[in-house]
Coordinates of C-alpha atoms in Angstrom, one line a residue:
M254 CA 134.5 66.4 93.3
P255 CA 131.2 66.5 95.2
N256 CA 129.3 63.2 95.1
L257 CA 126.1 64.9 96.0
L258 CA 124.7 68.4 95.4
A259 CA 121.2 69.8 96.0
M260 CA 119.5 73.2 96.1
S261 CA 116.3 74.7 97.5
F262 CA 115.6 78.3 96.5
E263 CA 112.8 80.8 96.7
G264 CA 111.0 80.6 93.4
E265 CA 112.7 79.2 90.3
L266 CA 116.4 79.6 89.6
A267 CA 118.2 78.7 86.4
P268 CA 121.8 77.8 87.4
S269 CA 124.5 76.7 85.0
F270 CA 126.3 73.5 85.7
D271 CA 129.8 73.1 84.2
L272 CA 131.2 69.6 84.6
T273 CA 134.8 70.6 84.2
C274 CA 135.9 67.0 85.0
L275 CA 134.8 66.2 81.5
R276 CA 137.3 68.5 79.9
P277 CA 140.5 67.0 78.4
G278 CA 142.8 65.8 81.2
G279 CA 140.0 65.6 83.8
K280 CA 139.1 62.6 85.9
L281 CA 136.0 61.1 84.4
P282 CA 133.3 60.0 86.8
D283 CA 131.3 56.7 86.3
G284 CA 128.2 58.8 85.7
W285 CA 126.3 61.9 86.5
G286 CA 122.7 63.0 86.7
I287 CA 120.6 66.0 87.5
G288 CA 116.9 66.1 88.5
Y289 CA 114.6 69.1 88.8
Y290 CA 111.0 70.2 88.8
P291 CA 110.3 72.5 85.8
G292 CA 107.6 75.2 86.1
G293 CA 107.2 74.5 89.8
E294 CA 105.2 71.4 88.9
P295 CA 105.4 68.2 91.0
S296 CA 106.6 66.4 87.8
A297 CA 110.4 65.9 87.7
T298 CA 112.7 65.8 84.8
V299 CA 116.0 63.8 85.1
L300 CA 119.0 64.1 82.8
K301 CA 121.7 61.5 83.3
E302 CA 124.7 60.0 81.6
P303 CA 126.6 56.9 82.6
A304 CA 130.3 56.7 81.6
P305 CA 130.4 60.2 80.1
P306 CA 133.0 60.9 77.5
Q307 CA 135.2 64.0 77.5
G308 CA 133.4 66.9 75.9
S309 CA 130.0 65.2 76.6
I310 CA 127.1 66.9 74.7
R311 CA 124.8 66.3 77.6
S312 CA 127.1 68.1 79.9
E313 CA 127.2 71.1 77.5
L314 CA 123.4 71.0 77.7
V315 CA 123.2 71.4 81.4
K316 CA 125.7 74.2 81.2
A317 CA 123.9 76.3 78.6
W318 CA 120.2 75.1 78.6
E319 CA 118.0 78.0 79.8
H320 CA 115.1 75.6 80.5
L321 CA 116.9 74.0 83.3
E322 CA 115.0 76.1 85.8
S323 CA 113.5 75.0 89.1
S324 CA 113.2 75.8 92.8
L325 CA 114.6 72.3 93.7
L326 CA 117.6 70.7 92.0
V327 CA 119.4 67.5 92.8
L328 CA 122.8 66.6 91.2
H329 CA 124.7 63.4 91.7
I330 CA 128.2 62.5 90.4
R331 CA 128.8 58.7 90.6
T332 CA 131.7 56.6 91.6
A333 CA 130.4 53.1 91.0
T334 CA 130.4 50.6 93.9
W335 CA 127.4 48.4 93.2
G336 CA 125.9 47.7 89.8
S337 CA 127.1 48.1 86.3
I338 CA 127.7 51.5 84.7
N339 CA 124.4 52.2 82.9
D340 CA 121.4 54.5 82.9
A341 CA 119.5 52.2 85.3
N342 CA 122.2 52.6 87.9
T343 CA 122.8 56.3 87.6
Q344 CA 121.5 58.7 90.2
P345 CA 119.3 60.6 91.0
F346 CA 116.5 58.1 90.9
S347 CA 112.9 59.1 90.3
R348 CA 109.6 57.4 91.2
S349 CA 106.0 58.6 91.1
W350 CA 103.7 58.3 94.2
G351 CA 100.9 60.4 95.6
G352 CA 100.5 62.5 92.5
R353 CA 104.1 63.7 92.4
D354 CA 107.5 62.6 91.3
W355 CA 110.1 61.8 94.0
L356 CA 113.9 62.3 93.5
F357 CA 116.4 60.5 95.7
A358 CA 120.2 60.6 95.7
H359 CA 122.6 58.8 98.1
S360 CA 126.2 59.5 99.0
G361 CA 127.7 56.2 100.1
S362 CA 127.1 52.5 99.8
L363 CA 125.2 50.2 102.1
V364 CA 127.2 47.3 103.7
D365 CA 124.1 45.1 104.0
R366 CA 122.0 44.8 100.9
I367 CA 118.3 45.2 101.7
E368 CA 115.6 43.2 100.2
V369 CA 112.4 44.6 98.6
D370 CA 109.1 42.8 99.1
P371 CA 108.3 41.3 95.7
R372 CA 104.6 42.2 96.3
S373 CA 105.5 45.9 96.7
L374 CA 104.3 48.4 94.1
F375 CA 107.8 49.8 93.9
Q376 CA 110.4 47.6 92.3
P377 CA 114.0 48.6 91.4
V378 CA 115.0 48.7 87.7
G379 CA 118.7 48.7 88.3
S380 CA 120.9 47.0 90.8
T381 CA 122.1 49.8 93.1
D382 CA 121.4 50.1 96.8
T383 CA 120.3 53.7 96.3
E384 CA 117.3 52.6 94.2
L385 CA 116.4 49.9 96.7
I386 CA 116.3 52.5 99.5
L387 CA 113.9 54.7 97.4
C388 CA 111.7 51.8 96.6
E389 CA 111.6 50.8 100.3
L390 CA 110.9 54.3 101.4
L391 CA 107.9 54.7 99.0
R392 CA 106.6 51.3 100.0
W393 CA 106.6 52.4 103.6
M394 CA 104.9 55.7 102.8
A395 CA 102.2 54.0 100.7
S396 CA 101.5 51.6 103.6
E397 CA 101.1 54.5 106.0
G398 CA 99.0 56.6 103.6
L399 CA 101.6 59.3 103.3
R400 CA 101.6 61.2 100.0
S401 CA 104.2 64.0 100.5
I402 CA 107.0 65.0 102.8
G403 CA 104.7 67.5 104.3
D404 CA 102.5 64.6 105.5
I405 CA 105.3 63.1 107.6
D406 CA 106.3 64.2 111.0
P407 CA 110.0 64.9 110.6
R408 CA 110.8 62.8 113.7
V409 CA 109.0 59.8 112.2
L410 CA 111.0 60.3 108.9
R411 CA 114.2 60.6 111.0
D412 CA 113.3 57.3 112.6
W413 CA 112.9 55.6 109.2
F414 CA 116.3 56.9 108.1
D415 CA 117.9 55.8 111.4
E416 CA 116.6 52.2 110.8
M417 CA 117.9 52.2 107.2
N418 CA 121.2 53.6 108.5
E419 CA 121.7 50.3 110.3
H420 CA 122.6 48.8 106.9
G421 CA 125.4 51.2 106.1
P422 CA 126.3 54.8 105.1
L423 CA 123.2 56.8 104.4
T424 CA 123.9 60.5 103.8
S425 CA 121.2 61.3 101.3
V426 CA 118.7 63.8 99.9
L427 CA 115.0 63.3 99.1
A428 CA 112.7 65.7 97.2
D429 CA 109.0 65.6 96.3
G430 CA 108.7 68.8 94.2
R431 CA 108.1 71.0 97.2
D432 CA 110.3 69.9 100.1
L433 CA 113.9 68.8 100.3
V434 CA 115.1 66.4 103.0
V435 CA 118.7 66.1 104.0
Y436 CA 119.9 63.2 106.2
A437 CA 123.5 63.0 107.5
D438 CA 124.9 59.6 108.2
R439 CA 125.0 59.1 112.0
D440 CA 128.5 57.5 111.9
R441 CA 130.0 60.4 109.8
E442 CA 130.5 58.0 106.8
G443 CA 129.7 60.7 104.3
D444 CA 129.2 64.3 105.2
A445 CA 126.4 66.8 104.3
F446 CA 127.2 70.5 104.3
L447 CA 124.7 73.4 104.1
W448 CA 125.3 76.9 102.8
E449 CA 122.6 79.6 103.2
V450 CA 122.8 82.0 100.3
L451 CA 121.4 85.5 101.0
P452 CA 120.9 88.2 98.4
P453 CA 121.8 90.7 97.1
Y454 CA 124.5 89.4 94.8
E455 CA 125.5 90.3 91.2
R456 CA 127.4 87.1 90.5
L457 CA 127.5 83.9 92.4
A458 CA 129.4 80.9 91.3
F459 CA 131.0 78.1 93.3
G460 CA 132.6 74.7 92.8
D461 CA 136.0 72.9 92.7
D462 CA 138.4 71.6 90.1
D463 CA 135.7 69.2 88.8
L464 CA 132.5 71.2 88.9
E465 CA 131.4 74.8 88.6
V466 CA 127.9 76.0 89.4
D467 CA 126.9 79.6 88.4
L468 CA 123.6 80.8 89.9
T469 CA 123.7 84.0 87.9
R470 CA 124.9 83.2 84.4
R471 CA 121.3 83.3 83.1
G472 CA 120.3 86.4 85.0
V473 CA 120.3 87.6 88.6
K474 CA 117.3 87.1 90.9
S475 CA 117.3 88.5 94.4
R476 CA 116.4 85.1 96.0
K477 CA 117.7 83.3 99.1
G478 CA 118.4 79.6 99.1
V479 CA 120.1 76.7 100.7
I480 CA 122.8 74.6 98.9
V481 CA 123.5 71.1 100.1
S482 CA 126.8 69.4 99.2
S483 CA 128.8 66.4 100.2
E484 CA 131.9 68.6 100.2
E485 CA 132.7 72.2 101.1
L486 CA 132.9 74.0 97.7
K487 CA 134.7 77.3 97.1
V488 CA 133.1 80.5 95.9
H489 CA 134.6 82.0 92.8
G490 CA 135.6 85.7 93.0
G491 CA 137.1 85.7 96.5
A492 CA 133.9 85.5 98.6
K493 CA 133.7 82.9 101.3
A494 CA 131.0 80.3 101.6
A495 CA 129.8 79.8 105.2
W496 CA 129.3 76.0 105.0
T497 CA 127.8 74.3 108.0
R498 CA 128.1 70.5 108.6
V499 CA 124.9 68.8 109.3
A500 CA 125.5 67.0 112.5
P501 CA 125.6 63.2 112.4
G502 CA 122.1 61.6 112.5
H503 CA 120.3 64.9 112.0
L504 CA 117.5 65.3 109.5
V505 CA 116.8 68.7 107.9
V506 CA 113.7 69.7 105.9
L507 CA 114.0 72.7 103.5
R508 CA 111.2 74.4 101.6
Q509 CA 111.5 77.4 99.2
G510 CA 115.0 78.2 100.3
A511 CA 114.3 78.2 104.1
L512 CA 114.8 75.8 106.9
R513 CA 111.4 74.2 107.7
A514 CA 112.4 71.7 110.4
T515 CA 115.5 70.0 111.9
V516 CA 115.5 66.9 114.0
S517 CA 118.3 65.6 116.1
P518 CA 119.1 61.9 116.7
R519 CA 117.1 59.9 119.1
T520 CA 118.5 59.5 122.6
D521 CA 116.0 56.8 123.6
K522 CA 112.8 55.2 122.2
R523 CA 110.6 58.0 123.6
G524 CA 111.7 60.8 121.3
A525 CA 114.4 63.2 120.1
S526 CA 116.9 65.2 122.1
P527 CA 117.0 69.0 121.7
S528 CA 119.2 70.2 118.8
T529 CA 120.5 73.3 117.4
P530 CA 119.5 73.9 113.8
P531 CA 122.4 73.6 111.3
L532 CA 121.3 76.9 109.8
S533 CA 120.4 80.3 111.2
S534 CA 116.8 79.2 111.7
R535 CA 114.5 82.2 112.0
P536 CA 111.6 81.4 114.3
I537 CA 108.6 83.5 113.5
R538 CA 107.9 85.9 116.4
R539 CA 104.5 85.4 117.9
P540 CA 103.4 88.0 120.4
T541 CA 102.2 87.4 123.9
H542 CA 99.6 89.3 125.9
A543 CA 100.6 92.9 126.5
A544 CA 99.4 95.2 129.3
V545 CA 97.5 98.4 128.5
R546 CA 99.9 101.3 128.3
R547 CA 99.8 105.1 128.2
F548 CA 102.2 107.4 126.4
N549 CA 102.8 111.1 126.1
V550 CA 103.9 112.1 122.6
V551 CA 105.5 115.3 121.4
H552 CA 106.0 115.8 117.6
R553 CA 107.8 119.0 116.8
T554 CA 108.5 120.0 113.1
S555 CA 110.6 123.1 112.4
Y556 CA 110.9 124.8 109.0
H557 CA 113.4 127.5 108.1
Y558 CA 113.5 129.4 104.8
A559 CA 116.2 131.5 103.2
S560 CA 113.6 134.2 102.3
P561 CA 110.2 134.9 103.7
V562 CA 107.2 132.8 102.8
E563 CA 104.4 135.1 102.0
R564 CA 101.6 132.7 101.4
S565 CA 101.3 128.9 101.9
T566 CA 98.9 126.1 102.7
H567 CA 99.6 123.1 104.9
L568 CA 97.9 119.7 105.5
L569 CA 98.6 118.2 108.9
R570 CA 97.8 114.7 110.1
L571 CA 99.2 114.9 113.6
T572 CA 96.3 113.8 115.8
P573 CA 96.4 110.1 116.9
A574 CA 93.5 107.9 116.1
H575 CA 90.7 107.2 118.6
D576 CA 88.9 103.9 118.3
R577 CA 88.3 100.7 120.3
L578 CA 92.0 99.7 120.3
Q579 CA 93.5 103.2 120.9
S580 CA 92.1 106.0 123.1
L581 CA 93.1 109.6 122.5
L582 CA 93.0 111.2 126.0
R583 CA 94.4 114.6 125.0
N584 CA 95.7 116.4 122.0
E585 CA 97.0 119.9 121.4
L586 CA 98.2 121.3 118.1
H587 CA 100.0 124.6 117.8
L588 CA 101.6 126.6 115.0
S589 CA 104.1 129.4 115.6
V590 CA 102.5 131.5 112.8
E591 CA 98.9 132.6 112.9
G592 CA 96.6 131.6 110.1
Q593 CA 93.2 130.1 109.1
Q594 CA 92.7 126.6 110.3
R595 CA 90.0 124.0 109.6
D596 CA 89.7 120.5 111.1
Y597 CA 88.0 117.6 109.2
E598 CA 88.1 113.9 108.7
D599 CA 89.6 112.7 105.4
V600 CA 88.3 109.8 103.2
F601 CA 90.5 107.3 105.2
G602 CA 89.1 108.4 108.5
N603 CA 92.2 110.3 109.6
R604 CA 91.9 113.5 111.6
A605 CA 93.3 116.2 109.4
R606 CA 93.8 120.0 109.7
R607 CA 94.0 122.3 106.7
V608 CA 96.0 125.5 107.4
L609 CA 96.3 128.7 105.3
L610 CA 99.1 131.1 106.2
D611 CA 99.2 134.5 104.6
T612 CA 101.4 136.2 107.2
P613 CA 105.1 136.3 106.0
F614 CA 107.5 134.1 107.9
T615 CA 111.0 132.6 107.7
D616 CA 110.5 130.1 110.6
L617 CA 107.6 127.9 111.2
V618 CA 107.2 125.5 114.1
I619 CA 104.4 122.9 114.3
E620 CA 104.0 121.1 117.5
S621 CA 101.6 118.4 118.5
R622 CA 101.2 117.1 122.1
S623 CA 99.1 114.0 122.7
Q624 CA 98.4 111.5 125.4
V625 CA 97.1 108.1 124.3
E626 CA 96.1 104.8 125.8
L627 CA 96.9 101.6 123.8
L628 CA 94.5 98.6 124.2
D629 CA 95.6 96.2 121.4
T630 CA 96.9 93.7 123.9
D631 CA 96.8 90.4 122.0
P632 CA 96.7 90.7 118.2
L633 CA 96.4 87.0 117.7
S634 CA 93.7 86.3 120.3
F635 CA 91.3 85.5 117.5
R636 CA 93.3 82.6 116.1
P637 CA 92.1 79.7 118.2
L638 CA 88.5 80.6 117.4
R639 CA 88.9 81.2 113.7
A640 CA 88.3 79.0 110.7
R641 CA 91.5 78.5 108.7
S642 CA 92.0 81.3 106.1
T643 CA 93.9 80.3 103.1
I644 CA 95.3 82.1 100.0
P645 CA 93.7 83.0 97.6
L646 CA 91.1 84.9 99.6
V647 CA 87.6 85.1 98.3
W648 CA 85.7 88.4 98.7
M649 CA 82.1 89.3 98.2
P650 CA 81.7 91.8 95.3
W651 CA 80.8 94.6 97.6
Q652 CA 83.7 93.8 99.9
R653 CA 86.1 93.9 97.0
Q654 CA 84.7 97.2 95.9
V655 CA 85.2 98.8 99.3
L656 CA 88.7 97.2 99.6
Q657 CA 89.8 98.0 96.1
P658 CA 92.1 100.9 97.0
F659 CA 94.0 98.6 99.3
L660 CA 94.2 95.7 96.7
L661 CA 95.8 97.6 93.9
P662 CA 99.6 97.2 93.8
P663 CA 101.9 100.1 92.8
E664 CA 102.5 100.9 89.1
L665 CA 105.7 99.0 88.2
P666 CA 107.0 97.5 85.0
E667 CA 105.3 94.2 84.3
S668 CA 108.6 92.3 84.5
E669 CA 109.2 93.6 88.0
L670 CA 105.7 92.8 89.1
A671 CA 106.0 89.3 87.7
E672 CA 109.2 88.7 89.7
L673 CA 107.6 90.1 92.9
I674 CA 104.6 87.9 92.4
E675 CA 106.9 84.8 92.2
Y676 CA 108.7 86.0 95.3
A677 CA 105.5 86.5 97.2
M678 CA 104.3 83.1 96.3
T679 CA 107.3 81.5 97.8
F680 CA 106.0 82.6 101.2
V681 CA 102.6 81.1 100.4
E682 CA 104.0 77.8 99.3
R683 CA 106.4 77.6 102.3
N684 CA 103.4 78.0 104.6
D685 CA 100.9 75.6 102.9
Y686 CA 98.8 78.5 101.7
D687 CA 97.8 79.5 105.2
L688 CA 97.1 83.3 105.3
L689 CA 98.3 84.2 108.8
D690 CA 101.4 82.0 108.7
T691 CA 102.3 83.5 105.3
L692 CA 102.0 87.1 106.7
L693 CA 104.0 86.2 109.8
D694 CA 106.7 84.6 107.7
L695 CA 106.9 87.6 105.4
N696 CA 107.0 90.0 108.3
A697 CA 109.9 88.0 110.0
S698 CA 111.8 87.6 106.7
I699 CA 111.9 91.3 105.9
F700 CA 113.1 92.0 109.4
E701 CA 115.9 89.3 109.3
E702 CA 117.0 89.5 105.7
Y703 CA 116.8 93.2 104.8
E704 CA 119.3 95.8 106.2
Y705 CA 118.0 98.9 108.0
K706 CA 120.1 101.6 106.4
Q707 CA 119.3 105.3 106.6
G708 CA 120.1 107.3 103.5
A709 CA 120.1 104.3 101.2
T710 CA 116.7 105.1 99.7
N711 CA 114.4 108.1 99.1
L712 CA 110.8 108.8 98.4
S713 CA 111.1 107.6 94.8
T714 CA 112.5 104.2 95.8
T715 CA 110.1 101.5 94.6
A716 CA 109.2 98.2 96.2
F717 CA 111.2 96.4 93.6
D718 CA 114.3 98.5 94.4
V719 CA 114.0 97.5 98.0
Y720 CA 113.6 93.8 97.1
A721 CA 116.6 93.9 94.8
T722 CA 119.0 95.7 97.1
R723 CA 117.7 94.2 100.4
R724 CA 118.0 97.5 102.3
G725 CA 116.0 100.5 103.3
V726 CA 114.1 102.1 106.2
C727 CA 110.7 101.6 107.7
Q728 CA 108.9 103.3 104.8
D729 CA 110.6 101.0 102.3
F730 CA 109.9 97.8 104.2
T731 CA 106.3 98.9 104.6
N732 CA 106.0 99.6 100.9
L733 CA 107.5 96.2 100.0
F734 CA 105.2 94.4 102.4
I735 CA 102.1 96.2 101.0
C736 CA 103.1 95.4 97.4
L737 CA 103.6 91.7 98.1
T738 CA 100.4 91.3 100.0
R739 CA 98.3 93.1 97.4
L740 CA 99.8 90.9 94.7
L741 CA 98.5 88.0 96.7
G742 CA 95.0 89.5 96.8
V743 CA 95.3 90.5 100.5
P744 CA 94.2 94.1 101.3
S745 CA 96.8 96.1 103.1
R746 CA 97.3 99.8 104.0
Y747 CA 100.1 102.1 105.0
V748 CA 100.1 103.3 108.6
C749 CA 102.0 106.3 109.9
G750 CA 102.5 106.9 113.6
Y751 CA 105.0 106.4 116.4
I752 CA 106.8 103.6 118.1
Y753 CA 108.1 103.4 121.7
T754 CA 111.4 101.4 121.7
G755 CA 112.6 102.3 125.2
P756 CA 115.3 104.7 126.4
K757 CA 118.3 102.5 125.5
H758 CA 117.0 100.5 122.6
E759 CA 119.3 100.0 119.7
N760 CA 116.6 101.3 117.4
Q761 CA 115.9 104.3 119.5
R762 CA 116.2 106.4 116.4
Q763 CA 112.8 105.0 115.3
S764 CA 111.3 106.7 118.3
E765 CA 112.7 110.0 117.3
A766 CA 110.8 110.3 114.1
S767 CA 107.5 109.1 112.6
H768 CA 107.4 105.4 112.1
A769 CA 105.6 103.4 109.4
W770 CA 104.1 99.9 109.4
V771 CA 101.4 97.9 107.7
Q772 CA 97.8 97.0 108.5
V773 CA 96.4 93.9 106.7
Y774 CA 92.6 93.3 106.5
L775 CA 91.9 89.7 107.7
P776 CA 88.5 88.2 106.8
E777 CA 86.0 88.5 109.7
I778 CA 88.8 89.9 111.9
G779 CA 89.6 93.4 110.7
W780 CA 92.7 95.4 110.3
K781 CA 95.8 94.0 112.0
G782 CA 99.2 95.6 112.3
F783 CA 102.5 94.1 111.1
D784 CA 105.8 95.9 111.6
P785 CA 108.4 94.4 109.2
T786 CA 111.1 96.9 110.3
N787 CA 111.1 95.2 113.7
G788 CA 109.7 91.8 112.8
I789 CA 106.7 92.1 115.2
L790 CA 103.0 92.6 115.3
T791 CA 101.8 95.9 116.6
Q792 CA 100.5 95.9 120.2
T793 CA 101.0 98.5 122.9
H794 CA 104.2 100.2 121.5
H795 CA 102.7 101.5 118.3
I796 CA 100.7 104.7 118.2
R797 CA 98.6 105.1 115.1
V798 CA 98.1 108.5 113.6
A799 CA 97.0 108.1 110.0
V800 CA 96.4 105.4 107.4
G801 CA 96.1 105.4 103.6
R802 CA 96.9 103.6 100.4
N803 CA 100.5 104.8 100.7
Y804 CA 102.8 107.4 102.3
V805 CA 101.2 110.3 100.5
D806 CA 97.8 109.5 102.0
A807 CA 99.2 109.4 105.6
T808 CA 102.1 111.8 105.6
P809 CA 102.2 113.9 108.9
T810 CA 102.9 117.2 107.3
S811 CA 102.7 118.5 103.7
G812 CA 102.0 121.7 102.0
T813 CA 102.4 124.2 99.1
I814 CA 104.3 127.4 99.1
F815 CA 102.7 129.9 96.7
V816 CA 104.9 133.0 97.2
G817 CA 108.5 133.2 98.6
G818 CA 110.5 130.7 100.5
G819 CA 113.7 129.8 98.7
A820 CA 116.0 127.1 100.3
E821 CA 114.3 125.1 103.0
R822 CA 115.8 123.5 106.1
L823 CA 113.6 120.9 108.0
A824 CA 114.0 119.4 111.4
V825 CA 111.7 116.9 113.0
D826 CA 111.9 115.8 116.6
V827 CA 109.6 113.1 118.2
R828 CA 109.4 112.1 121.8
V829 CA 107.4 109.1 123.0
E830 CA 107.5 108.6 126.7
P831 CA 105.4 106.4 129.0
T832 CA 103.3 108.2 131.6
E833 CA 104.3 107.8 135.2

């Protein structure tokens, strides 16, 4: 039976808790309690029951009640050591401070009882050491003017727990409605295990002989999360949970289902020693200065038809962009079939060519040869000089009118958009509403958590489909990024072009076809490129060709066959090579 269980998930989740220990023949605990934050508010709700009887009505409530929904949940199952068995001594404990409710649960029992200053604003109601710890923690925070976990340097919080650990076992969890802190006792008197849950999953339930938790009983949401437990629980259905023990004396901070910080024990009074995160922490990739580069690009498209095409029109966007960040040094565009051609600039500023072919053909080869110089050497060079941009962004009316095509999300069912909005907001909340940090986190998360799998999607695959299945190709990841940013009120556009990955790169296939990424409009900065397929910002490896609201606006080649054709066979070959 786990003494302590806590969860931090992206957005709200409605798990079902089945206290099987309360069934006939089970070993009854001295009490149990669950705390959570309904509606994402900083106000906590706590359900608890001391000395529960078999078939407890309250336990049936947490098993079936659909309103038990939150991003943060803390469950404690008590074996009494100090204090009588009553509500006042049943965990988790809750106190209000700094405009939010705090939840605290403790696995263990102190050897030396601490004393609370009688003048303190925070006084225990019951007689447990756990409630004393919470009162002392909040007294210290109030004296330091700290109003949330986010206000505290994790190393300072680690130091506080270290000092309290002098009094006895202290494996515990602390929540403030946004963050979840896990501290592992430095003497291994009480363990804390972490399990990172990654979607997609159709059913996910775990537990032991005394407790079963079903994350999907009330519906499946494609959300990642972290589960904290005092014991390694088993996953039902044969899957294996990758539990990782939090090293003794380590403190971990979680927010919206992601590792926010980890701090190792002090080695001396001057600070902490380096540590390895107990989870697969995904540091956000921040680019460094890149040298100017030149590339030769050959884009060859071949069509073969079963019967002659007698008349057709084609729209080509194969000429790379020329602006202050990218110089087009040379471009030649050839078609193997003669026809009428006209060059123009489309409404998005792309160089386009309209072609009318009325000479019959069964084979058509379109070849574009270009040489470009890339100058976007440091995409974050503006950051030290900028004022902090936060979400939501505020646009002047004329700015919003101009940017409107890049603010409108795709047409999806309202239920799907609502779930995507909630998903997008988890990145915002995780990064304290900072615009750039949110975008960097989103870019890195899609790269790390979504599988690049060719053939798994097609042109009709929606952003919600990609979110639900967590797989796709560059076009799919770009569409998802665009959808999420637009739902946040951040203008974004689809970019089609090429990427140079190097001759032996594992993603060399991306260099052998057109590549897609995103440009986001940052206030007083302009359009900046994010490549979620590779988890990087665009610098001097991405060659821009066309932009638009979506793939249709920027597709390299498209057309209409009016007469003839039959079955079509298409082959595309792209070569991107640095100049000598």
